[in-house]
Amino acid sequence: MRTLHIKLWRNLWTLKGQGGAIASVIAIGVAMFVMSFTSLDALRASQESVYQNQRFAHVFANLKRAPESLAERLREVPGVATLETRVQAPVNIQMEDFDQPITGLVLSIPDGQQPQLNRLFLRSGQLPDAHRTDQVLVSEAFAEAHELQPGDRLSVVINGRYQQLLVSGVALSPEFIYQIRPGDIMPDFSRYGILWMNRSAVEAAFNMDGAFNNLSLTLSPGYSAESVIAGLDNILAPWGGLGAYGRDDQLSHRYLEEELTQLETMALFLPLIFIGVAAFLLNVVAARLIRTQREQIAVLKAFGYNSFAIASHYSALVLVVVLIGSAIGVFLGVWIASGLAGIYQEFFRFPWLEFSVRPGVALAAIVIAGGATLVGTLSAVYRAFSLPPAEAMRPEPPANFRRTLVERMGITWLSQPSRIILRNLERQPVKAGMSILGIGLAVALVMLTGFMRGSVSYMLDVQFRLAQKQDITVTFNEPAAGRTIHELRALPGVRYAEGFRTAPAILRYGHREYRGAVQGYVPESQLFTVLDAELQPIEMPREGVLLTDHLARMLGIEPGDILQVSVQEGRRPELNIPVAGLVTEFIGVGAYMHRDTLTRLLREDDTISGAFLAIEPEHQSELNRRLENIPRIAGVNFRENVITAFNEAMDETVLMFTLFSMVMAGSIAFAVVYNNARIAFAERGRELASLRVLGFTRAEVSFILLGELLLLTFIAMPVGFALGIGLSWLLTWGMQTDLYRIPLVITPQTYATGALVVLTATFLSALIIGRSLAKLDMVSALKAAE
Amino acid sequence: MVGTETAQAVFHTRGLTRVFRMGEVEIHALRGVDMDLYPGEFVVLLGASGSGKSTLLNILGGLDAGTSGEVWYRGKDLSHASEKVLTDFRRYHVGFVFQFYNLIPSLTARENVAIVTDIARDPMTPEEALELVSLTERMDHFPAQMSGGEQQRVAIARAIAKKPEVLLCDEPTGALDSKTGIKVLEVLLDINRRLGTTTAVITHNAVISDIANRTIRLSDGRVSEVIDNPNPVTTDQLHW
């Protein structure tokens, strides 16, 4: 057995090129797998640990105003473990050197103390002094965006009154891990911040002495959020309750969950593809590698080695390669995951990260890669072993060939070398098919990560150029009279303004429900258009509601069905509205109506909740200042900011992913092509050397070998494009949420990038093989074969 | 240095040596070979295995170069020729026949010949070449569909189709039974007679020298004996 071990190491050394290529494919597959699962694990574990340690509440509720004494009644609702009341209110924040409006949310904490629930994690500084009313904690993301530190001053407009505050500390909360302004689709840390102040200070500022307008609670074991919510809503209804909700509807938690679900899709999907491709390649390559060892196997067998010894020998050979590749892969995967966690930290504001590598993840990756390799190896060893040794030692008889399909169809003008290429491919269609599939998958992998950029800009184009044309969206603290629109129209720089009415509501159909809003728009709106499936504008119907197609699918409702709408505002009517049609939207979901119809159903006179503005850009700064000073305005959104934020986020995450995948897909393409070439070279070296003897030049001989590779690569292109479209479709399908749905748009650049990466890989392997061709030994080709 | 004799000879070697370095061991395959091959003759290079006959044939065919000494082909110095000159030399002037045929398995008989005629100057057609070896019937068969003797005849057709000045055959009957081997020799003789192609056959089978005009015996890397054979026998008198 010792000699066999020596042979093992010598073989490994001889096969270092091919072994290296296989190891790198394994490394890539394993790295992707480990990276995805490790970073996802880190996010999940961090979420759990932060929720637990910081006592993230289970149920939340907003109301207009209730006396603190009501809290006792609420605590008696069965299932409530800990209940804490708060005062919360919108504020406008002013920063020097930042001329755009900043809005914020101020939340009360017990004077000078940590709250019982949703406890704060202090990154720096300390809690406000119990006896001061001018001290404030700011959220870390906002503090970073404006370089705020404890001791800095902050100007805010609280309830219409200008106030100077002192930053006492920078904090993080389990409630705002994903810090996003309600209604936004992307976080904007510089224009939205969270502030925490002493309860007495907030009460005083908002005239809420001895009252509260927000509460959160944890559940006793065995109670569901639903039962407690029903109890709360009953008690809170007379106090202007806006409907209690569980974690599933808590903004940060919901977004975090959506993002994590998307990541899970990506984390499962991409690495499974990568490791699948790698496994497939390994199977093919290992099988071919063993075939070239046919004679050696026969000799060993002739010496009396049994099949087990030989199988172990070759298994050990490939396992060494698998282990080297896996070790590199695990290391690489963990390393990239830790880098990736830093990128996620930008969006997910966890006070701390729980980063650990589950041995199971690494093990699973190794088992998948190793298993596939072993199957290929053992089946090839078995085939070699089943031959009688005398036969296996003899050179293989000339293989059977026949005219290819193209020739049989009447194309006869092919040169002899072209015939050689075609017949070789057609004689082993499975092998050629596998190679084409392998190269095609590499093309598809590049496309899969590359198409995102084009799709996202298409998505933004449709949403913000075709559907929504307003420059600014203004939302009010509470519904205002329709004539308020004239005030806005009169502001400097406003070209045009349109009021809209949004009523928060629970939309129900059958047993499914969605917590959102019904939105009323003026018909023939110039700034807001709803689009059909062909992206053509739809006229807002006089009666009935239009639903985003995705929302309709979520509710299982179709046009003609009756949608139940429980309005959560004002008189809180229960409405039954027929679905008049479906709307195509890529970002967000909505229920859209004629504004007059909506206000009529709400039993209101003409009211609006906000307005869309079209502005003259040169007056923007002045307009910003004026808007900031209108107390009824709770939020101001700029379309361009949203687009920029989206693009920046995409650039940060997608770009890195794209580069990463390009390198990986490129390596896979290289490994496929190179191994193909190496094996073709091993199988046909004699044939090529014979041609050299007959007077063929190096270039002419190279054509036969490299022409085959090139042909395979070219055939693989359309296959890869088709696979790329399919995989991309699967990915967009798996990633659709009510936040956004990435449309499948594959730009010519995406195709071109896929093709280019793979062609480059082919070219590189051709260069390397070309060097071996130059060293072809003519004399040995004439001796007994192989 | 080009004398009348050298000009007349097709191949002319003087003091040709070839040393192979296998790691730390030196193998002297040729130890100073002086030899001439003349136009139109059928020569057998006879020797035991390890006598250096294959090495000599490889050097004559431009597949290998000597370590020292001279090799002239029709007054051209092959010992210092470039890779390109050697490729052209093989392409236009030499026909090779090998022990293991070295046919391209993916090409039919006709195409195996065509692969050479496609790149030659003024070749015969593949059909003519295959007719010379009596394989007209089997023209469209693939190597896997032919017997060893038939495959070797295709190899001969491939070698002669370019109308080479020399035909170098390395153990052409080595992988064949005697009956088939004799048939192949008959084809080689027939070509030699009809086309006047200088033919060198290397073999360890002494019987074959009976059909040659001349036999050059090699042993231990040197020419040990040259035997003229004024009355070669016909192939039907051969047997081994």
PDB file of C-alpha atoms in Angstrom, chain A residues 318-553:
ATOM      1  CA  VAL A 318      -9.686  13.359  -5.735  1.00  0.00           C
ATOM      2  CA  LEU A 319     -10.396  13.838  -2.044  1.00  0.00           C
ATOM      3  CA  VAL A 320      -7.060  15.550  -1.563  1.00  0.00           C
ATOM      4  CA  VAL A 321      -8.101  17.968  -4.308  1.00  0.00           C
ATOM      5  CA  VAL A 322     -11.563  18.366  -2.755  1.00  0.00           C
ATOM      6  CA  LEU A 323     -10.093  19.049   0.670  1.00  0.00           C
ATOM      7  CA  ILE A 324      -7.608  21.599  -0.589  1.00  0.00           C
ATOM      8  CA  GLY A 325     -10.372  23.334  -2.542  1.00  0.00           C
ATOM      9  CA  SER A 326     -12.798  23.170   0.384  1.00  0.00           C
ATOM     10  CA  ALA A 327     -10.287  24.535   2.865  1.00  0.00           C
ATOM     11  CA  ILE A 328      -9.609  27.504   0.610  1.00  0.00           C
ATOM     12  CA  GLY A 329     -13.351  27.874   0.021  1.00  0.00           C
ATOM     13  CA  VAL A 330     -14.294  27.878   3.699  1.00  0.00           C
ATOM     14  CA  PHE A 331     -11.577  30.367   4.529  1.00  0.00           C
ATOM     15  CA  LEU A 332     -12.538  32.586   1.583  1.00  0.00           C
ATOM     16  CA  GLY A 333     -16.246  32.314   2.376  1.00  0.00           C
ATOM     17  CA  VAL A 334     -15.818  33.328   6.006  1.00  0.00           C
ATOM     18  CA  TRP A 335     -13.523  36.147   5.034  1.00  0.00           C
ATOM     19  CA  ILE A 336     -15.964  37.568   2.488  1.00  0.00           C
ATOM     20  CA  ALA A 337     -18.887  37.039   4.865  1.00  0.00           C
ATOM     21  CA  SER A 338     -17.219  39.173   7.512  1.00  0.00           C
ATOM     22  CA  GLY A 339     -16.693  41.874   4.903  1.00  0.00           C
ATOM     23  CA  LEU A 340     -20.279  41.556   3.759  1.00  0.00           C
ATOM     24  CA  ALA A 341     -21.562  41.869   7.316  1.00  0.00           C
ATOM     25  CA  GLY A 342     -19.919  45.298   7.378  1.00  0.00           C
ATOM     26  CA  ILE A 343     -21.894  46.284   4.290  1.00  0.00           C
ATOM     27  CA  TYR A 344     -25.128  45.019   5.812  1.00  0.00           C
ATOM     28  CA  GLN A 345     -24.333  47.033   8.949  1.00  0.00           C
ATOM     29  CA  GLU A 346     -24.820  50.127   6.811  1.00  0.00           C
ATOM     30  CA  PHE A 347     -28.493  49.219   6.312  1.00  0.00           C
ATOM     31  CA  PHE A 348     -29.264  47.114   9.326  1.00  0.00           C
ATOM     32  CA  ARG A 349     -28.375  49.083  12.404  1.00  0.00           C
ATOM     33  CA  PHE A 350     -27.697  46.313  14.857  1.00  0.00           C
ATOM     34  CA  PRO A 351     -26.072  47.493  18.074  1.00  0.00           C
ATOM     35  CA  TRP A 352     -23.809  44.482  17.805  1.00  0.00           C
ATOM     36  CA  LEU A 353     -23.274  41.621  15.376  1.00  0.00           C
ATOM     37  CA  GLU A 354     -23.264  37.981  16.325  1.00  0.00           C
ATOM     38  CA  PHE A 355     -20.755  36.581  13.877  1.00  0.00           C
ATOM     39  CA  SER A 356     -20.088  32.895  14.022  1.00  0.00           C
ATOM     40  CA  VAL A 357     -19.455  30.136  11.536  1.00  0.00           C
ATOM     41  CA  ARG A 358     -21.667  27.096  11.844  1.00  0.00           C
ATOM     42  CA  PRO A 359     -19.520  24.034  11.254  1.00  0.00           C
ATOM     43  CA  GLY A 360     -22.586  22.418   9.680  1.00  0.00           C
ATOM     44  CA  VAL A 361     -22.585  24.964   6.858  1.00  0.00           C
ATOM     45  CA  ALA A 362     -18.968  24.316   5.954  1.00  0.00           C
ATOM     46  CA  LEU A 363     -19.519  20.603   6.302  1.00  0.00           C
ATOM     47  CA  ALA A 364     -22.584  20.631   4.032  1.00  0.00           C
ATOM     48  CA  ALA A 365     -20.653  22.481   1.350  1.00  0.00           C
ATOM     49  CA  ILE A 366     -17.764  20.030   1.552  1.00  0.00           C
ATOM     50  CA  VAL A 367     -20.088  17.044   1.469  1.00  0.00           C
ATOM     51  CA  ILE A 368     -21.906  18.321  -1.634  1.00  0.00           C
ATOM     52  CA  ALA A 369     -18.679  19.075  -3.493  1.00  0.00           C
ATOM     53  CA  GLY A 370     -16.900  15.950  -2.279  1.00  0.00           C
ATOM     54  CA  GLY A 371     -19.891  13.702  -2.959  1.00  0.00           C
ATOM     55  CA  ALA A 372     -20.275  14.852  -6.540  1.00  0.00           C
ATOM     56  CA  THR A 373     -16.582  14.400  -7.162  1.00  0.00           C
ATOM     57  CA  LEU A 374     -16.524  10.945  -5.664  1.00  0.00           C
ATOM     58  CA  VAL A 375     -19.520   9.771  -7.687  1.00  0.00           C
ATOM     59  CA  GLY A 376     -17.769  10.820 -10.899  1.00  0.00           C
ATOM     60  CA  THR A 377     -14.535   9.209  -9.789  1.00  0.00           C
ATOM     61  CA  LEU A 378     -15.980   5.931  -8.632  1.00  0.00           C
ATOM     62  CA  SER A 379     -18.142   5.436 -11.710  1.00  0.00           C
ATOM     63  CA  ALA A 380     -15.104   5.978 -13.924  1.00  0.00           C
ATOM     64  CA  VAL A 381     -12.944   3.698 -11.772  1.00  0.00           C
ATOM     65  CA  TYR A 382     -15.630   1.068 -11.985  1.00  0.00           C
ATOM     66  CA  ARG A 383     -15.740   1.285 -15.768  1.00  0.00           C
ATOM     67  CA  ALA A 384     -11.980   1.032 -16.024  1.00  0.00           C
ATOM     68  CA  PHE A 385     -11.941  -1.832 -13.575  1.00  0.00           C
ATOM     69  CA  SER A 386     -14.622  -3.881 -15.287  1.00  0.00           C
ATOM     70  CA  LEU A 387     -12.379  -4.399 -18.317  1.00  0.00           C
ATOM     71  CA  PRO A 388     -10.116  -7.471 -18.342  1.00  0.00           C
ATOM     72  CA  PRO A 389      -6.591  -6.177 -17.608  1.00  0.00           C
ATOM     73  CA  ALA A 390      -5.150  -7.416 -20.905  1.00  0.00           C
ATOM     74  CA  GLU A 391      -7.734  -5.450 -22.828  1.00  0.00           C
ATOM     75  CA  ALA A 392      -7.364  -2.331 -20.748  1.00  0.00           C
ATOM     76  CA  MET A 393      -3.603  -2.338 -21.200  1.00  0.00           C
ATOM     77  CA  ARG A 394      -3.891  -2.409 -24.952  1.00  0.00           C
ATOM     78  CA  PRO A 395      -4.450   0.951 -26.538  1.00  0.00           C
ATOM     79  CA  GLU A 396      -8.106   1.692 -27.085  1.00  0.00           C
ATOM     80  CA  PRO A 397      -9.244   0.472 -30.497  1.00  0.00           C
ATOM     81  CA  PRO A 398     -10.049   3.198 -32.989  1.00  0.00           C
ATOM     82  CA  ALA A 399     -13.296   4.696 -31.899  1.00  0.00           C
ATOM     83  CA  ASN A 400     -16.372   4.376 -34.030  1.00  0.00           C
ATOM     84  CA  PHE A 401     -17.191   7.426 -36.041  1.00  0.00           C
ATOM     85  CA  ARG A 402     -19.744   8.303 -38.611  1.00  0.00           C
ATOM     86  CA  ARG A 403     -20.642  11.233 -40.775  1.00  0.00           C
ATOM     87  CA  THR A 404     -22.180  14.034 -38.802  1.00  0.00           C
ATOM     88  CA  LEU A 405     -25.684  15.286 -39.165  1.00  0.00           C
ATOM     89  CA  VAL A 406     -24.624  18.376 -41.068  1.00  0.00           C
ATOM     90  CA  GLU A 407     -22.717  16.206 -43.534  1.00  0.00           C
ATOM     91  CA  ARG A 408     -25.603  13.808 -43.892  1.00  0.00           C
ATOM     92  CA  MET A 409     -27.790  16.792 -44.603  1.00  0.00           C
ATOM     93  CA  GLY A 410     -25.614  17.526 -47.589  1.00  0.00           C
ATOM     94  CA  ILE A 411     -22.934  19.914 -46.426  1.00  0.00           C
ATOM     95  CA  THR A 412     -19.870  18.313 -47.982  1.00  0.00           C
ATOM     96  CA  TRP A 413     -17.517  21.184 -48.527  1.00  0.00           C
ATOM     97  CA  LEU A 414     -16.022  20.934 -45.046  1.00  0.00           C
ATOM     98  CA  SER A 415     -12.245  20.723 -44.744  1.00  0.00           C
ATOM     99  CA  GLN A 416     -10.830  17.567 -43.164  1.00  0.00           C
ATOM    100  CA  PRO A 417      -9.886  19.372 -39.925  1.00  0.00           C
ATOM    101  CA  SER A 418     -13.438  20.743 -39.651  1.00  0.00           C
ATOM    102  CA  ARG A 419     -14.764  17.246 -40.137  1.00  0.00           C
ATOM    103  CA  ILE A 420     -12.522  16.003 -37.347  1.00  0.00           C
ATOM    104  CA  ILE A 421     -13.899  18.666 -35.034  1.00  0.00           C
ATOM    105  CA  LEU A 422     -17.535  17.995 -35.881  1.00  0.00           C
ATOM    106  CA  ARG A 423     -17.276  14.229 -35.756  1.00  0.00           C
ATOM    107  CA  ASN A 424     -15.472  14.298 -32.443  1.00  0.00           C
ATOM    108  CA  LEU A 425     -18.236  16.407 -30.988  1.00  0.00           C
ATOM    109  CA  GLU A 426     -20.992  14.327 -32.437  1.00  0.00           C
ATOM    110  CA  ARG A 427     -19.442  11.039 -31.451  1.00  0.00           C
ATOM    111  CA  GLN A 428     -19.621  11.972 -27.788  1.00  0.00           C
ATOM    112  CA  PRO A 429     -22.778  14.028 -27.614  1.00  0.00           C
ATOM    113  CA  VAL A 430     -23.123  13.616 -23.861  1.00  0.00           C
ATOM    114  CA  LYS A 431     -19.627  14.859 -23.256  1.00  0.00           C
ATOM    115  CA  ALA A 432     -20.077  17.753 -25.674  1.00  0.00           C
ATOM    116  CA  GLY A 433     -23.468  18.474 -24.118  1.00  0.00           C
ATOM    117  CA  MET A 434     -21.964  18.540 -20.637  1.00  0.00           C
ATOM    118  CA  SER A 435     -19.256  20.920 -21.753  1.00  0.00           C
ATOM    119  CA  ILE A 436     -21.806  23.171 -23.421  1.00  0.00           C
ATOM    120  CA  LEU A 437     -23.958  23.087 -20.316  1.00  0.00           C
ATOM    121  CA  GLY A 438     -20.970  23.879 -18.103  1.00  0.00           C
ATOM    122  CA  ILE A 439     -19.864  26.835 -20.202  1.00  0.00           C
ATOM    123  CA  GLY A 440     -23.491  27.924 -20.603  1.00  0.00           C
ATOM    124  CA  LEU A 441     -23.935  27.940 -16.831  1.00  0.00           C
ATOM    125  CA  ALA A 442     -20.931  30.194 -16.501  1.00  0.00           C
ATOM    126  CA  VAL A 443     -22.536  32.632 -18.962  1.00  0.00           C
ATOM    127  CA  ALA A 444     -25.788  32.381 -17.012  1.00  0.00           C
ATOM    128  CA  LEU A 445     -24.075  33.081 -13.686  1.00  0.00           C
ATOM    129  CA  VAL A 446     -22.557  36.292 -15.008  1.00  0.00           C
ATOM    130  CA  MET A 447     -25.932  37.339 -16.372  1.00  0.00           C
ATOM    131  CA  LEU A 448     -27.674  36.427 -13.138  1.00  0.00           C
ATOM    132  CA  THR A 449     -25.771  38.969 -11.127  1.00  0.00           C
ATOM    133  CA  GLY A 450     -25.367  41.445 -13.963  1.00  0.00           C
ATOM    134  CA  PHE A 451     -28.997  41.897 -14.947  1.00  0.00           C
ATOM    135  CA  MET A 452     -29.904  43.489 -11.599  1.00  0.00           C
ATOM    136  CA  ARG A 453     -28.455  46.859 -12.456  1.00  0.00           C
ATOM    137  CA  GLY A 454     -30.434  47.186 -15.674  1.00  0.00           C
ATOM    138  CA  SER A 455     -33.590  45.877 -14.063  1.00  0.00           C
ATOM    139  CA  VAL A 456     -33.359  48.304 -11.171  1.00  0.00           C
ATOM    140  CA  SER A 457     -32.896  51.313 -13.384  1.00  0.00           C
ATOM    141  CA  TYR A 458     -35.849  50.154 -15.474  1.00  0.00           C
ATOM    142  CA  MET A 459     -37.849  49.775 -12.279  1.00  0.00           C
ATOM    143  CA  LEU A 460     -36.926  53.308 -11.173  1.00  0.00           C
ATOM    144  CA  ASP A 461     -37.705  54.673 -14.632  1.00  0.00           C
ATOM    145  CA  VAL A 462     -41.180  53.204 -14.682  1.00  0.00           C
ATOM    146  CA  GLN A 463     -41.958  54.282 -11.148  1.00  0.00           C
ATOM    147  CA  PHE A 464     -40.478  57.757 -11.139  1.00  0.00           C
ATOM    148  CA  ARG A 465     -40.674  58.893 -14.744  1.00  0.00           C
ATOM    149  CA  LEU A 466     -43.712  57.111 -16.107  1.00  0.00           C
ATOM    150  CA  ALA A 467     -46.005  56.688 -13.095  1.00  0.00           C
ATOM    151  CA  GLN A 468     -45.012  59.376 -10.606  1.00  0.00           C
ATOM    152  CA  LYS A 469     -43.924  62.673 -12.058  1.00  0.00           C
ATOM    153  CA  GLN A 470     -44.113  64.857  -8.969  1.00  0.00           C
ATOM    154  CA  ASP A 471     -40.898  66.461  -7.776  1.00  0.00           C
ATOM    155  CA  ILE A 472     -42.015  66.685  -4.173  1.00  0.00           C
ATOM    156  CA  THR A 473     -44.568  64.806  -2.124  1.00  0.00           C
ATOM    157  CA  VAL A 474     -45.844  66.666   0.933  1.00  0.00           C
ATOM    158  CA  THR A 475     -47.728  64.812   3.648  1.00  0.00           C
ATOM    159  CA  PHE A 476     -49.753  66.468   6.392  1.00  0.00           C
ATOM    160  CA  ASN A 477     -49.942  65.619  10.084  1.00  0.00           C
ATOM    161  CA  GLU A 478     -53.655  65.063   9.668  1.00  0.00           C
ATOM    162  CA  PRO A 479     -56.179  65.443   6.862  1.00  0.00           C
ATOM    163  CA  ALA A 480     -56.790  69.037   5.843  1.00  0.00           C
ATOM    164  CA  ALA A 481     -59.437  70.814   3.855  1.00  0.00           C
ATOM    165  CA  GLY A 482     -59.169  70.500   0.104  1.00  0.00           C
ATOM    166  CA  ARG A 483     -58.645  74.208  -0.306  1.00  0.00           C
ATOM    167  CA  THR A 484     -55.268  73.928   1.452  1.00  0.00           C
ATOM    168  CA  ILE A 485     -53.914  73.092  -1.980  1.00  0.00           C
ATOM    169  CA  HIS A 486     -54.192  76.762  -2.901  1.00  0.00           C
ATOM    170  CA  GLU A 487     -51.730  77.686  -0.138  1.00  0.00           C
ATOM    171  CA  LEU A 488     -49.252  75.247  -1.586  1.00  0.00           C
ATOM    172  CA  ARG A 489     -49.804  76.480  -5.127  1.00  0.00           C
ATOM    173  CA  ALA A 490     -49.048  79.974  -3.959  1.00  0.00           C
ATOM    174  CA  LEU A 491     -45.626  79.021  -2.608  1.00  0.00           C
ATOM    175  CA  PRO A 492     -42.616  80.299  -4.575  1.00  0.00           C
ATOM    176  CA  GLY A 493     -41.302  77.799  -7.119  1.00  0.00           C
ATOM    177  CA  VAL A 494     -44.417  75.646  -7.176  1.00  0.00           C
ATOM    178  CA  ARG A 495     -45.527  75.225 -10.766  1.00  0.00           C
ATOM    179  CA  TYR A 496     -48.412  72.971 -10.053  1.00  0.00           C
ATOM    180  CA  ALA A 497     -49.914  71.091  -7.113  1.00  0.00           C
ATOM    181  CA  GLU A 498     -52.436  68.297  -6.695  1.00  0.00           C
ATOM    182  CA  GLY A 499     -53.957  67.132  -3.445  1.00  0.00           C
ATOM    183  CA  PHE A 500     -54.437  63.474  -2.576  1.00  0.00           C
ATOM    184  CA  ARG A 501     -56.268  61.681   0.211  1.00  0.00           C
ATOM    185  CA  THR A 502     -54.690  58.666   1.886  1.00  0.00           C
ATOM    186  CA  ALA A 503     -56.560  56.761   4.556  1.00  0.00           C
ATOM    187  CA  PRO A 504     -54.764  54.047   6.538  1.00  0.00           C
ATOM    188  CA  ALA A 505     -56.838  50.887   6.255  1.00  0.00           C
ATOM    189  CA  ILE A 506     -56.829  47.144   6.599  1.00  0.00           C
ATOM    190  CA  LEU A 507     -57.676  45.550   3.256  1.00  0.00           C
ATOM    191  CA  ARG A 508     -59.337  42.160   3.470  1.00  0.00           C
ATOM    192  CA  TYR A 509     -60.487  39.491   1.097  1.00  0.00           C
ATOM    193  CA  GLY A 510     -61.603  36.187   2.548  1.00  0.00           C
ATOM    194  CA  HIS A 511     -59.198  35.278   5.317  1.00  0.00           C
ATOM    195  CA  ARG A 512     -56.309  37.310   3.910  1.00  0.00           C
ATOM    196  CA  GLU A 513     -55.596  40.870   4.910  1.00  0.00           C
ATOM    197  CA  TYR A 514     -53.088  43.572   4.208  1.00  0.00           C
ATOM    198  CA  ARG A 515     -52.396  46.572   6.384  1.00  0.00           C
ATOM    199  CA  GLY A 516     -51.949  49.535   4.095  1.00  0.00           C
ATOM    200  CA  ALA A 517     -53.987  52.458   2.884  1.00  0.00           C
ATOM    201  CA  VAL A 518     -56.588  53.490   0.348  1.00  0.00           C
ATOM    202  CA  GLN A 519     -55.388  56.353  -1.762  1.00  0.00           C
ATOM    203  CA  GLY A 520     -57.620  58.827  -3.537  1.00  0.00           C
ATOM    204  CA  TYR A 521     -56.300  60.770  -6.519  1.00  0.00           C
ATOM    205  CA  VAL A 522     -57.808  63.352  -8.778  1.00  0.00           C
ATOM    206  CA  PRO A 523     -58.826  61.918 -12.142  1.00  0.00           C
ATOM    207  CA  GLU A 524     -56.692  63.072 -15.060  1.00  0.00           C
ATOM    208  CA  SER A 525     -53.918  63.725 -12.609  1.00  0.00           C
ATOM    209  CA  GLN A 526     -50.902  65.306 -14.233  1.00  0.00           C
ATOM    210  CA  LEU A 527     -48.439  64.032 -11.665  1.00  0.00           C
ATOM    211  CA  PHE A 528     -49.614  60.578 -10.768  1.00  0.00           C
ATOM    212  CA  THR A 529     -50.571  57.939 -13.279  1.00  0.00           C
ATOM    213  CA  VAL A 530     -51.508  54.332 -12.765  1.00  0.00           C
ATOM    214  CA  LEU A 531     -50.329  51.942 -15.454  1.00  0.00           C
ATOM    215  CA  ASP A 532     -51.693  48.720 -16.874  1.00  0.00           C
ATOM    216  CA  ALA A 533     -49.696  45.604 -17.681  1.00  0.00           C
ATOM    217  CA  GLU A 534     -48.443  47.211 -20.918  1.00  0.00           C
ATOM    218  CA  LEU A 535     -47.449  50.294 -18.922  1.00  0.00           C
ATOM    219  CA  GLN A 536     -50.181  52.345 -20.580  1.00  0.00           C
ATOM    220  CA  PRO A 537     -51.987  54.895 -18.364  1.00  0.00           C
ATOM    221  CA  ILE A 538     -55.321  53.766 -16.930  1.00  0.00           C
ATOM    222  CA  GLU A 539     -58.048  56.300 -16.283  1.00  0.00           C
ATOM    223  CA  MET A 540     -59.059  56.431 -12.629  1.00  0.00           C
ATOM    224  CA  PRO A 541     -62.560  54.909 -12.518  1.00  0.00           C
ATOM    225  CA  ARG A 542     -65.383  56.828 -10.893  1.00  0.00           C
ATOM    226  CA  GLU A 543     -66.393  53.809  -8.825  1.00  0.00           C
ATOM    227  CA  GLY A 544     -64.391  50.924  -7.422  1.00  0.00           C
ATOM    228  CA  VAL A 545     -60.770  50.542  -6.477  1.00  0.00           C
ATOM    229  CA  LEU A 546     -57.667  49.741  -8.529  1.00  0.00           C
ATOM    230  CA  LEU A 547     -55.202  47.355  -6.885  1.00  0.00           C
ATOM    231  CA  THR A 548     -51.542  46.778  -7.557  1.00  0.00           C
ATOM    232  CA  ASP A 549     -51.303  43.405  -9.308  1.00  0.00           C
ATOM    233  CA  HIS A 550     -48.985  42.088  -6.596  1.00  0.00           C
ATOM    234  CA  LEU A 551     -51.400  43.141  -3.837  1.00  0.00           C
ATOM    235  CA  ALA A 552     -54.265  41.439  -5.676  1.00  0.00           C
ATOM    236  CA  ARG A 553     -52.207  38.247  -5.831  1.00  0.00           C
TER     237      ARG A 553
END
